[in-house]
PDB file of C-alpha atoms in Angstrom:
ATOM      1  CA  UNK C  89     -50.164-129.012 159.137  1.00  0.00           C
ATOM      2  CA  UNK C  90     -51.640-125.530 159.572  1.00  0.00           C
ATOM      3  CA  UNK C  91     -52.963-123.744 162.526  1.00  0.00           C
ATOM      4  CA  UNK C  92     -56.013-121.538 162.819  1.00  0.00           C
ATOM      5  CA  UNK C  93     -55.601-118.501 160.795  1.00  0.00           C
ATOM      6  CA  UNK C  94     -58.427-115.347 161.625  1.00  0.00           C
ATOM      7  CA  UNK C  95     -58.909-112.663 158.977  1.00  0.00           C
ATOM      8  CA  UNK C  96     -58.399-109.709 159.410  1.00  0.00           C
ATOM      9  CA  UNK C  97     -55.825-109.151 162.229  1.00  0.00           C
ATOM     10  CA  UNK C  98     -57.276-105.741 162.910  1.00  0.00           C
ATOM     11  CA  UNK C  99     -60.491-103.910 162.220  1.00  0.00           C
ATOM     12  CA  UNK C 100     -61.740 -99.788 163.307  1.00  0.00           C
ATOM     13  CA  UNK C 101     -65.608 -99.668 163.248  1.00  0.00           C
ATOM     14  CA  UNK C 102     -68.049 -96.938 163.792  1.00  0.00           C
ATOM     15  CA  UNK C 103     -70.604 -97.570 166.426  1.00  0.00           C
ATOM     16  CA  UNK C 104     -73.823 -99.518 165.135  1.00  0.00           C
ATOM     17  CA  UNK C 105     -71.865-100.523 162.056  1.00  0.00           C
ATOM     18  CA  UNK C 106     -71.710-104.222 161.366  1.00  0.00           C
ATOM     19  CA  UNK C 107     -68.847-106.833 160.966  1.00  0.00           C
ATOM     20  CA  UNK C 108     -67.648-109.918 159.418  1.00  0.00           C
ATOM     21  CA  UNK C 109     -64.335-111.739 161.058  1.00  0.00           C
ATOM     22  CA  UNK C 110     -63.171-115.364 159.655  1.00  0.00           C
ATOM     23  CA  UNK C 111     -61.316-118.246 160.705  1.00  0.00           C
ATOM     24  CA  UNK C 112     -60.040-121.162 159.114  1.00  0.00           C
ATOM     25  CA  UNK C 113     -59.685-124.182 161.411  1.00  0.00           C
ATOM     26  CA  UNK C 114     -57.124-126.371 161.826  1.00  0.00           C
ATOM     27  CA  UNK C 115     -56.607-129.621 159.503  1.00  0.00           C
ATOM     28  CA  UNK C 116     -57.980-132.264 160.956  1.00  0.00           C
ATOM     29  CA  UNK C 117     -60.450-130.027 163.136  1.00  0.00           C
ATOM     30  CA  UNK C 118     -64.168-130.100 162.561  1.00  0.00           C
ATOM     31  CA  UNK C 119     -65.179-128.145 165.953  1.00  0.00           C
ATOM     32  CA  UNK C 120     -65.043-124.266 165.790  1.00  0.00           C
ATOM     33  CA  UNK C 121     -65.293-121.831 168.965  1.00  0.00           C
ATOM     34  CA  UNK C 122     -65.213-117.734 169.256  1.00  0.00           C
ATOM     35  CA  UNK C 123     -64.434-116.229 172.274  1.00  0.00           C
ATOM     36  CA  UNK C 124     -64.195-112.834 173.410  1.00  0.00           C
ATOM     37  CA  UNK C 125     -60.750-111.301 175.128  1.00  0.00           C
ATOM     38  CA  UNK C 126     -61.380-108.033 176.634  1.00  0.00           C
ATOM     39  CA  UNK C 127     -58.059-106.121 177.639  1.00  0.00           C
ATOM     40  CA  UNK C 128     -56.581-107.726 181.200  1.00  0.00           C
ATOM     41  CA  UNK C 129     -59.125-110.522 181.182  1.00  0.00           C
ATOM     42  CA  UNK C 130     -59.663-113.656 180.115  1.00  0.00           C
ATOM     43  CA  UNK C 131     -61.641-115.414 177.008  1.00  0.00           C
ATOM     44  CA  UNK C 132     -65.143-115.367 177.600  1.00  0.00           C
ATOM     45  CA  UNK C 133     -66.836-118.457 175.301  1.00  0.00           C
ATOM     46  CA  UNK C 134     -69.261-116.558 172.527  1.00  0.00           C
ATOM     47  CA  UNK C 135     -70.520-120.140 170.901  1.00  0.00           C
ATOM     48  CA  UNK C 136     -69.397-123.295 169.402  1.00  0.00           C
ATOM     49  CA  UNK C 137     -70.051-124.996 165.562  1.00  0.00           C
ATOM     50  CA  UNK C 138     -70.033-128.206 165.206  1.00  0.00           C
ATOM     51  CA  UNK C 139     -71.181-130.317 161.399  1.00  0.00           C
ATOM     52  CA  UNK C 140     -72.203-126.595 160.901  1.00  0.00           C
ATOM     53  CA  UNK C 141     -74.599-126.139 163.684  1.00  0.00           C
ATOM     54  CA  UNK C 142     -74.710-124.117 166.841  1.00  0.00           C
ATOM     55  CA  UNK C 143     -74.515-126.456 169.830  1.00  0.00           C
ATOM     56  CA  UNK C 144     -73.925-123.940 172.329  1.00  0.00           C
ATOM     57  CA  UNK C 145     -73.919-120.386 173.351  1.00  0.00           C
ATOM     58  CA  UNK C 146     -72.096-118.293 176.180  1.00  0.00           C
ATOM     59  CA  UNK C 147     -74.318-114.989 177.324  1.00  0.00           C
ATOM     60  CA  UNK C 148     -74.163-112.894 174.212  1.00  0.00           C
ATOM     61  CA  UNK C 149     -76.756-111.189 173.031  1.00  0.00           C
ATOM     62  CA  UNK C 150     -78.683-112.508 169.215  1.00  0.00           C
ATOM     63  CA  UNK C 151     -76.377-109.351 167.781  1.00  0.00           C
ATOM     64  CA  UNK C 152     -73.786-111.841 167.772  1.00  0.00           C
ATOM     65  CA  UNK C 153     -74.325-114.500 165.191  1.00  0.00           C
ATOM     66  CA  UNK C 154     -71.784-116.886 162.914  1.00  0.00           C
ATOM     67  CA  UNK C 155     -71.680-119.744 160.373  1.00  0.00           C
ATOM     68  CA  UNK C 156     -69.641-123.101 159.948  1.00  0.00           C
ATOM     69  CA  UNK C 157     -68.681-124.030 156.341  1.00  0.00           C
ATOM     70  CA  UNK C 158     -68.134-127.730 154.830  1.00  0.00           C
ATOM     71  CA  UNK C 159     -64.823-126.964 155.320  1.00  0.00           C
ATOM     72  CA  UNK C 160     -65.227-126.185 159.066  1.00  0.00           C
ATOM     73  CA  UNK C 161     -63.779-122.389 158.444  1.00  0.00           C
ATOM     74  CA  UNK C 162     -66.127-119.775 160.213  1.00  0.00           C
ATOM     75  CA  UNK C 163     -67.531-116.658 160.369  1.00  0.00           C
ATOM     76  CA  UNK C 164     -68.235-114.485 163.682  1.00  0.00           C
ATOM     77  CA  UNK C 165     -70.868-111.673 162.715  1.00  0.00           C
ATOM     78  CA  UNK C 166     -71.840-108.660 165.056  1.00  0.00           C
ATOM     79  CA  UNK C 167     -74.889-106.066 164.093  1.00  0.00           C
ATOM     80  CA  UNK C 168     -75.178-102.797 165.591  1.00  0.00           C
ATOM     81  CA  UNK C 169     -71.643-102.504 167.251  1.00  0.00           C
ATOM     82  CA  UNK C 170     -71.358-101.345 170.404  1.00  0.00           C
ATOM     83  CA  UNK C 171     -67.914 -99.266 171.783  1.00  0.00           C
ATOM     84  CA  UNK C 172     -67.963-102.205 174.667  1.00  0.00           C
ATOM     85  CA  UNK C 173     -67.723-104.845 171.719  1.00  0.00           C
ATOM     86  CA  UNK C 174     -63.971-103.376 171.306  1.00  0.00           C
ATOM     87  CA  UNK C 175     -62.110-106.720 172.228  1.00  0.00           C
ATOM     88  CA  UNK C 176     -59.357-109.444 170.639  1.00  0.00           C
ATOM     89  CA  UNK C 177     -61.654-111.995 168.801  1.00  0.00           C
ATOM     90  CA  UNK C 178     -60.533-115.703 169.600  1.00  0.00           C
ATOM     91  CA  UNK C 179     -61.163-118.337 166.952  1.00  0.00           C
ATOM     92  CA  UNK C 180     -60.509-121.649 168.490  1.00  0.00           C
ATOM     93  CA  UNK C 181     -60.658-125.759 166.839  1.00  0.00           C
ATOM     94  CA  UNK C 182     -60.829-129.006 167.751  1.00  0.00           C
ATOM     95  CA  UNK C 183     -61.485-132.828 166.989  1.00  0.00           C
ATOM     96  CA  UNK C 184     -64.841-133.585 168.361  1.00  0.00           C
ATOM     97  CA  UNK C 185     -62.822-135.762 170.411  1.00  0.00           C
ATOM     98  CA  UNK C 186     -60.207-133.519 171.448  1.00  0.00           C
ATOM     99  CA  UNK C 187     -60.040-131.173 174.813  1.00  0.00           C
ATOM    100  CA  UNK C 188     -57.824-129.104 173.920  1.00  0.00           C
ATOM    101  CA  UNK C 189     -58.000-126.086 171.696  1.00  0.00           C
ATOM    102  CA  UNK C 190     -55.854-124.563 169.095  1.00  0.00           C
ATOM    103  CA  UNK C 191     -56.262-120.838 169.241  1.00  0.00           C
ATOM    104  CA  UNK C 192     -55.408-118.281 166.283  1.00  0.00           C
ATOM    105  CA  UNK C 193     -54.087-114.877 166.840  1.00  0.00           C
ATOM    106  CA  UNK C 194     -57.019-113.317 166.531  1.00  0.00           C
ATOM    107  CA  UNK C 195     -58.642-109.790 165.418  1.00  0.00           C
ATOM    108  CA  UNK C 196     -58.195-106.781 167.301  1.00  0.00           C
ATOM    109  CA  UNK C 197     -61.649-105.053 166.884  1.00  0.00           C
ATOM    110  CA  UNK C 198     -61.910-101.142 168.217  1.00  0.00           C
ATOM    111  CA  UNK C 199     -64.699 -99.650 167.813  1.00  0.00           C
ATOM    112  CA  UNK C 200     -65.394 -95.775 167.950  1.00  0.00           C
TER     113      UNK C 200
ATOM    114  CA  UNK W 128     -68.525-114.572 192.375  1.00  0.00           C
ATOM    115  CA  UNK W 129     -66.843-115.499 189.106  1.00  0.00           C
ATOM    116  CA  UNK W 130     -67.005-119.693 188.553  1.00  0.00           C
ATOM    117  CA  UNK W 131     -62.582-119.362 188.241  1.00  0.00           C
ATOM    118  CA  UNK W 132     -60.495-117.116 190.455  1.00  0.00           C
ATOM    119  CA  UNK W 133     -56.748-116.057 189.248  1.00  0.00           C
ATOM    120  CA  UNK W 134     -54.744-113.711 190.474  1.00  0.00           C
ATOM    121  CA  UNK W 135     -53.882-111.472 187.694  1.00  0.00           C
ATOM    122  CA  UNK W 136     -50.082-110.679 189.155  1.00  0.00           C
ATOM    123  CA  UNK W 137     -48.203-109.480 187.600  1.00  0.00           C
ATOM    124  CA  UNK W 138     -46.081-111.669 188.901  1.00  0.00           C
ATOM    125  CA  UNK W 139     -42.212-110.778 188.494  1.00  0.00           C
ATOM    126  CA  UNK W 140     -39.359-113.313 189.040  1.00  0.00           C
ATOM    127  CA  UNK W 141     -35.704-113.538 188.031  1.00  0.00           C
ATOM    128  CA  UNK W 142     -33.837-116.175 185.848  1.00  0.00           C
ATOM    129  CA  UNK W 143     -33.947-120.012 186.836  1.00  0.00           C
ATOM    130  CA  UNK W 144     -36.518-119.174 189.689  1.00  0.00           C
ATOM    131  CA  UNK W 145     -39.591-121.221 190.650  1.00  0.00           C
ATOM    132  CA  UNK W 146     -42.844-119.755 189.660  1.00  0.00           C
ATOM    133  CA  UNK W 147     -46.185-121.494 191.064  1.00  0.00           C
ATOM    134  CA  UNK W 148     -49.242-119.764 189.461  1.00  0.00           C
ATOM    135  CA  UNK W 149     -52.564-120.839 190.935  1.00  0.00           C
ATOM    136  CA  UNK W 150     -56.022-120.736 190.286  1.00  0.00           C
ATOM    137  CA  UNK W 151     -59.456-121.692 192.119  1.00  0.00           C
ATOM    138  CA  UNK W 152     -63.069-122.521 190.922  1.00  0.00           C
ATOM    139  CA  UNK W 153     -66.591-122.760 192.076  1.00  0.00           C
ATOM    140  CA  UNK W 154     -68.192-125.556 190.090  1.00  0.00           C
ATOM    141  CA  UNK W 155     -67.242-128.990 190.836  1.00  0.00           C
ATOM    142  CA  UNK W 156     -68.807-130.701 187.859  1.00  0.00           C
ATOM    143  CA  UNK W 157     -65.036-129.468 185.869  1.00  0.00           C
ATOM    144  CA  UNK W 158     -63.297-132.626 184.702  1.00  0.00           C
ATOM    145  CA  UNK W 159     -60.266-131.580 182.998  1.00  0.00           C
ATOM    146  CA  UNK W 160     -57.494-128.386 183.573  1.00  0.00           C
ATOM    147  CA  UNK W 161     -56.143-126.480 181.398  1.00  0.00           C
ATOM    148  CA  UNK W 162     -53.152-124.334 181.306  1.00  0.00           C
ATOM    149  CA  UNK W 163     -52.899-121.761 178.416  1.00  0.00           C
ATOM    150  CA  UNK W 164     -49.729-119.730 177.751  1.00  0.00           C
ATOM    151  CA  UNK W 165     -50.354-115.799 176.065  1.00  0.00           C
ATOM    152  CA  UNK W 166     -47.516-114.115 174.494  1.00  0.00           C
ATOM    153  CA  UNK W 167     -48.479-110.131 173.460  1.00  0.00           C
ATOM    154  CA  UNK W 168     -51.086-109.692 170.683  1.00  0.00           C
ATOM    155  CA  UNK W 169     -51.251-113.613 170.044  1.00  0.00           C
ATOM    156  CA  UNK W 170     -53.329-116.842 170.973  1.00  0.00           C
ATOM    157  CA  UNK W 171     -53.468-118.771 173.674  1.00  0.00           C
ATOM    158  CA  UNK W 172     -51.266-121.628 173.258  1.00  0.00           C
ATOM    159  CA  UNK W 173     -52.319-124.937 175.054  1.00  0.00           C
ATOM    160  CA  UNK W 174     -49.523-125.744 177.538  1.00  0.00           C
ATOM    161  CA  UNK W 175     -50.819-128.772 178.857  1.00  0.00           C
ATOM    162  CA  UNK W 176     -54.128-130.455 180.611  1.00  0.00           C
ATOM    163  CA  UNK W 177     -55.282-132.684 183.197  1.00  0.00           C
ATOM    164  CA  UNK W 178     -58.316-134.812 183.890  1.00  0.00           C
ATOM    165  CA  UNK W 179     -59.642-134.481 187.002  1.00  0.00           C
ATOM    166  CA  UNK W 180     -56.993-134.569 190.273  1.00  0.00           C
ATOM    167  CA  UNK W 181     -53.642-135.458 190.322  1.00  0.00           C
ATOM    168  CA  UNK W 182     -50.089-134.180 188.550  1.00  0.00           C
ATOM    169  CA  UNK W 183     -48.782-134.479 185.365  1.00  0.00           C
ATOM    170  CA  UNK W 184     -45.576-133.209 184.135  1.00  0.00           C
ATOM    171  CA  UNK W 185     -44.299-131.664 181.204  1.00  0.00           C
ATOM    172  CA  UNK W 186     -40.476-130.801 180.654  1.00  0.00           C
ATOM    173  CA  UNK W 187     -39.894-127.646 182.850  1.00  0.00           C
ATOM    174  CA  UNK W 188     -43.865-127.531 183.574  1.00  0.00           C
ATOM    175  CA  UNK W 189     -46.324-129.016 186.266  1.00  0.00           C
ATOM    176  CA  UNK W 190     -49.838-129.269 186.398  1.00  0.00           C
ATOM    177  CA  UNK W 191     -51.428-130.114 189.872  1.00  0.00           C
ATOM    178  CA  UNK W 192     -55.350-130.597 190.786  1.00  0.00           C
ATOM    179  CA  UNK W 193     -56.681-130.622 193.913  1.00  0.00           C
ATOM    180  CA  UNK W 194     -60.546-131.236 193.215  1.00  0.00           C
ATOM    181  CA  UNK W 195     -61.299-131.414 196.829  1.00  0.00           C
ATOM    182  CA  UNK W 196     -60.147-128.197 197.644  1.00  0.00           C
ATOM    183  CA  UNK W 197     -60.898-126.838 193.867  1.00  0.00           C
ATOM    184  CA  UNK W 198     -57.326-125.409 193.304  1.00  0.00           C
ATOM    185  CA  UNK W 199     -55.185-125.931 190.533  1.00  0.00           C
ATOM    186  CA  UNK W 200     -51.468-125.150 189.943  1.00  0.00           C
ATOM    187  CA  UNK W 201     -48.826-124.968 187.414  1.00  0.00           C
ATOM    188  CA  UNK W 202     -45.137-124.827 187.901  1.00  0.00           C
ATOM    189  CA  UNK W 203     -42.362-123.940 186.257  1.00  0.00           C
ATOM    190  CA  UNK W 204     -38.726-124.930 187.228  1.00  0.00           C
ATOM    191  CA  UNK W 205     -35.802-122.952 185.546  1.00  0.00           C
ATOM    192  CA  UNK W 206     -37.758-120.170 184.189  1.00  0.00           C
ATOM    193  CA  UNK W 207     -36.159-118.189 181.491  1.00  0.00           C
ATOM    194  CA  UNK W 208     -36.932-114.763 179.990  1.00  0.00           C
ATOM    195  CA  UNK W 209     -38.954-116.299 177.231  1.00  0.00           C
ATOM    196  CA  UNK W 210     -41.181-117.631 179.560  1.00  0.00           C
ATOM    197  CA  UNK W 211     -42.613-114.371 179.892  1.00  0.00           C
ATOM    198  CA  UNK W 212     -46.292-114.108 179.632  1.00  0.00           C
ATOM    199  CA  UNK W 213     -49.813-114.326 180.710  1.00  0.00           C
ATOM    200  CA  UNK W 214     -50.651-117.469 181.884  1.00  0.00           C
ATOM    201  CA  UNK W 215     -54.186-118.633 181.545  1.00  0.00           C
ATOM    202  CA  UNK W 216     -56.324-121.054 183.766  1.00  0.00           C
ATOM    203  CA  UNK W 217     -59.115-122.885 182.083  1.00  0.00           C
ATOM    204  CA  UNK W 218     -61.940-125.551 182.682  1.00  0.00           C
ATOM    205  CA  UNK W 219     -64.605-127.517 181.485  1.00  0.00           C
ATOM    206  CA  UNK W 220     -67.035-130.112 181.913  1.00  0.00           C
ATOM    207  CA  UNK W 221     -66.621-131.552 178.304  1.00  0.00           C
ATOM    208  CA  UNK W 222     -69.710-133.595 177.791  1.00  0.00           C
ATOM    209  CA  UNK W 223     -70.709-134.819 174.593  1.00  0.00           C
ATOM    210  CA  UNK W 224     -68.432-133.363 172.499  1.00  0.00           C
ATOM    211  CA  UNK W 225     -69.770-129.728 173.783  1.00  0.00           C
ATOM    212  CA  UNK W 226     -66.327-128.168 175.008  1.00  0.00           C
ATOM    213  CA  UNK W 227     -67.073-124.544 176.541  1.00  0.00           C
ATOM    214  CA  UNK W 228     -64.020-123.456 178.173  1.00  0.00           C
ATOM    215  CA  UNK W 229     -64.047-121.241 181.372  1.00  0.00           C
ATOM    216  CA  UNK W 230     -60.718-119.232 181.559  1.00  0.00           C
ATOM    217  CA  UNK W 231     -59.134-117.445 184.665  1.00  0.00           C
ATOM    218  CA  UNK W 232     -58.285-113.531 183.955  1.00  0.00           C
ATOM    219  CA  UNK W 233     -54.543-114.580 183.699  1.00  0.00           C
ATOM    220  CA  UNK W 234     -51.449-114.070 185.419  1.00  0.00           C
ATOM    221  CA  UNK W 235     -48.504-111.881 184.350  1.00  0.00           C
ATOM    222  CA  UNK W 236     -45.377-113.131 184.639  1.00  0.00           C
ATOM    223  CA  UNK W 237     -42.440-111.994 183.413  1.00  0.00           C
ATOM    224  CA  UNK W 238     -38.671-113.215 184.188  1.00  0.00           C
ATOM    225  CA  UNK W 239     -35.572-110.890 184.241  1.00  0.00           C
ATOM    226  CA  UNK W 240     -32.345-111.706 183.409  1.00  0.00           C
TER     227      UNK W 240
END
């Protein structure tokens, strides 16, 4: 059985720029979060997939947008970065049944 | 006022000491606990939950929930060096398969030899 695995583990972007960051969920796991992990805090809950719809969103703005596959793997995208949007990006799955959520590594995104 | 309170530490304690982290929250309609431990430049692993109050026990770990007093716990007995961490606090209401976690800021802890 696999974990969640996020692509790519780290990622420099220019201000305004946009970017792509993936996640492949867990077997068995058809529930997909993103969170946000700015340094010396905790996650803060960007929005969950579930059957490849949104069915809820924390207080980002529309810049922040993603996609659920078939196969339940994901996409977090984010237009016109922003230097604040420099953060460790949390992919997260689950059973639709299940509380508790497996959490990749993440990607380290800097921006400058 | 954030809706879950943790003291971010860090929190420094030597070999087979007791270590109670702690966390309290605002919004009573939380059902189940979560305890999430944070290695450097990885995940959150899920330690262990609870539904609403009471204790539940886990090897060298504790969970506690006090619902009335919205305070939650963890314990760990015998703590070793590779306990060191940041331990995370989180909640939710869970409802209808819509499973938004609210996490603590974390607590540093790290165990000398």
């Amino acid at each position: 059985e696999t974990g969640v695995t996020q692509s790519p583990t780290h990622l420099i972007k220019t201000r305004g720029q946009q970017v792509t960051l993936r996640c492949s969920s867990q077997s068995g796991h058809n529930t997909v979060s993103w969170y946000q992990q700015a340094l010396g805090q905790g996650p803060q809950f960007i929005f969950q997939y579930y059957r490849e719809e949104e069915n809820g969103r924390g207080n980002f703005p529309p810049r922040f947008s993603g996609l659920q596959y078939p196969n339940y793997s994901s996409e977090l995208n984010v237009n016109a970065l922003e230097l604040d949007d420099s953060a460790l990006y949390l992919c997260a799955s689950s059973s639709e049944t299940g509380v508790g959520y497996t959490f990749g590594s993440g990607t380290r995104l800097t921006v400058v | 006022q954030k809706e879950v309170e943790q003291d971010p530490g860090p929190l420094s304690v030597p070999e087979g000491a007791i270590v109670s982290l702690n966390c309290t929250y605002s919004n009573s309609a939380f059902q189940y606990f979560m305890w999430y431990r944070q290695y450097s430049r990885k995940g959150p692993e899920l330690l262990m939950y609870t539904y609403s109050s009471g204790n539940k026990e886990d090897g060298r770990f504790t969970a506690q929930v006090d619902k009335s007093s919205k305070y939650i716990s963890l314990f760990i007995r015998d703590s070793q060096p590779s306990d060191s961490a940041t331990y995370l606090c989180a909640m939710t209401t869970f409802s209808g398969g819509y499973n938004k976690l609210i996490f603590g800021a974390g607590t540093r802890l790290a165990v000398h030899p």
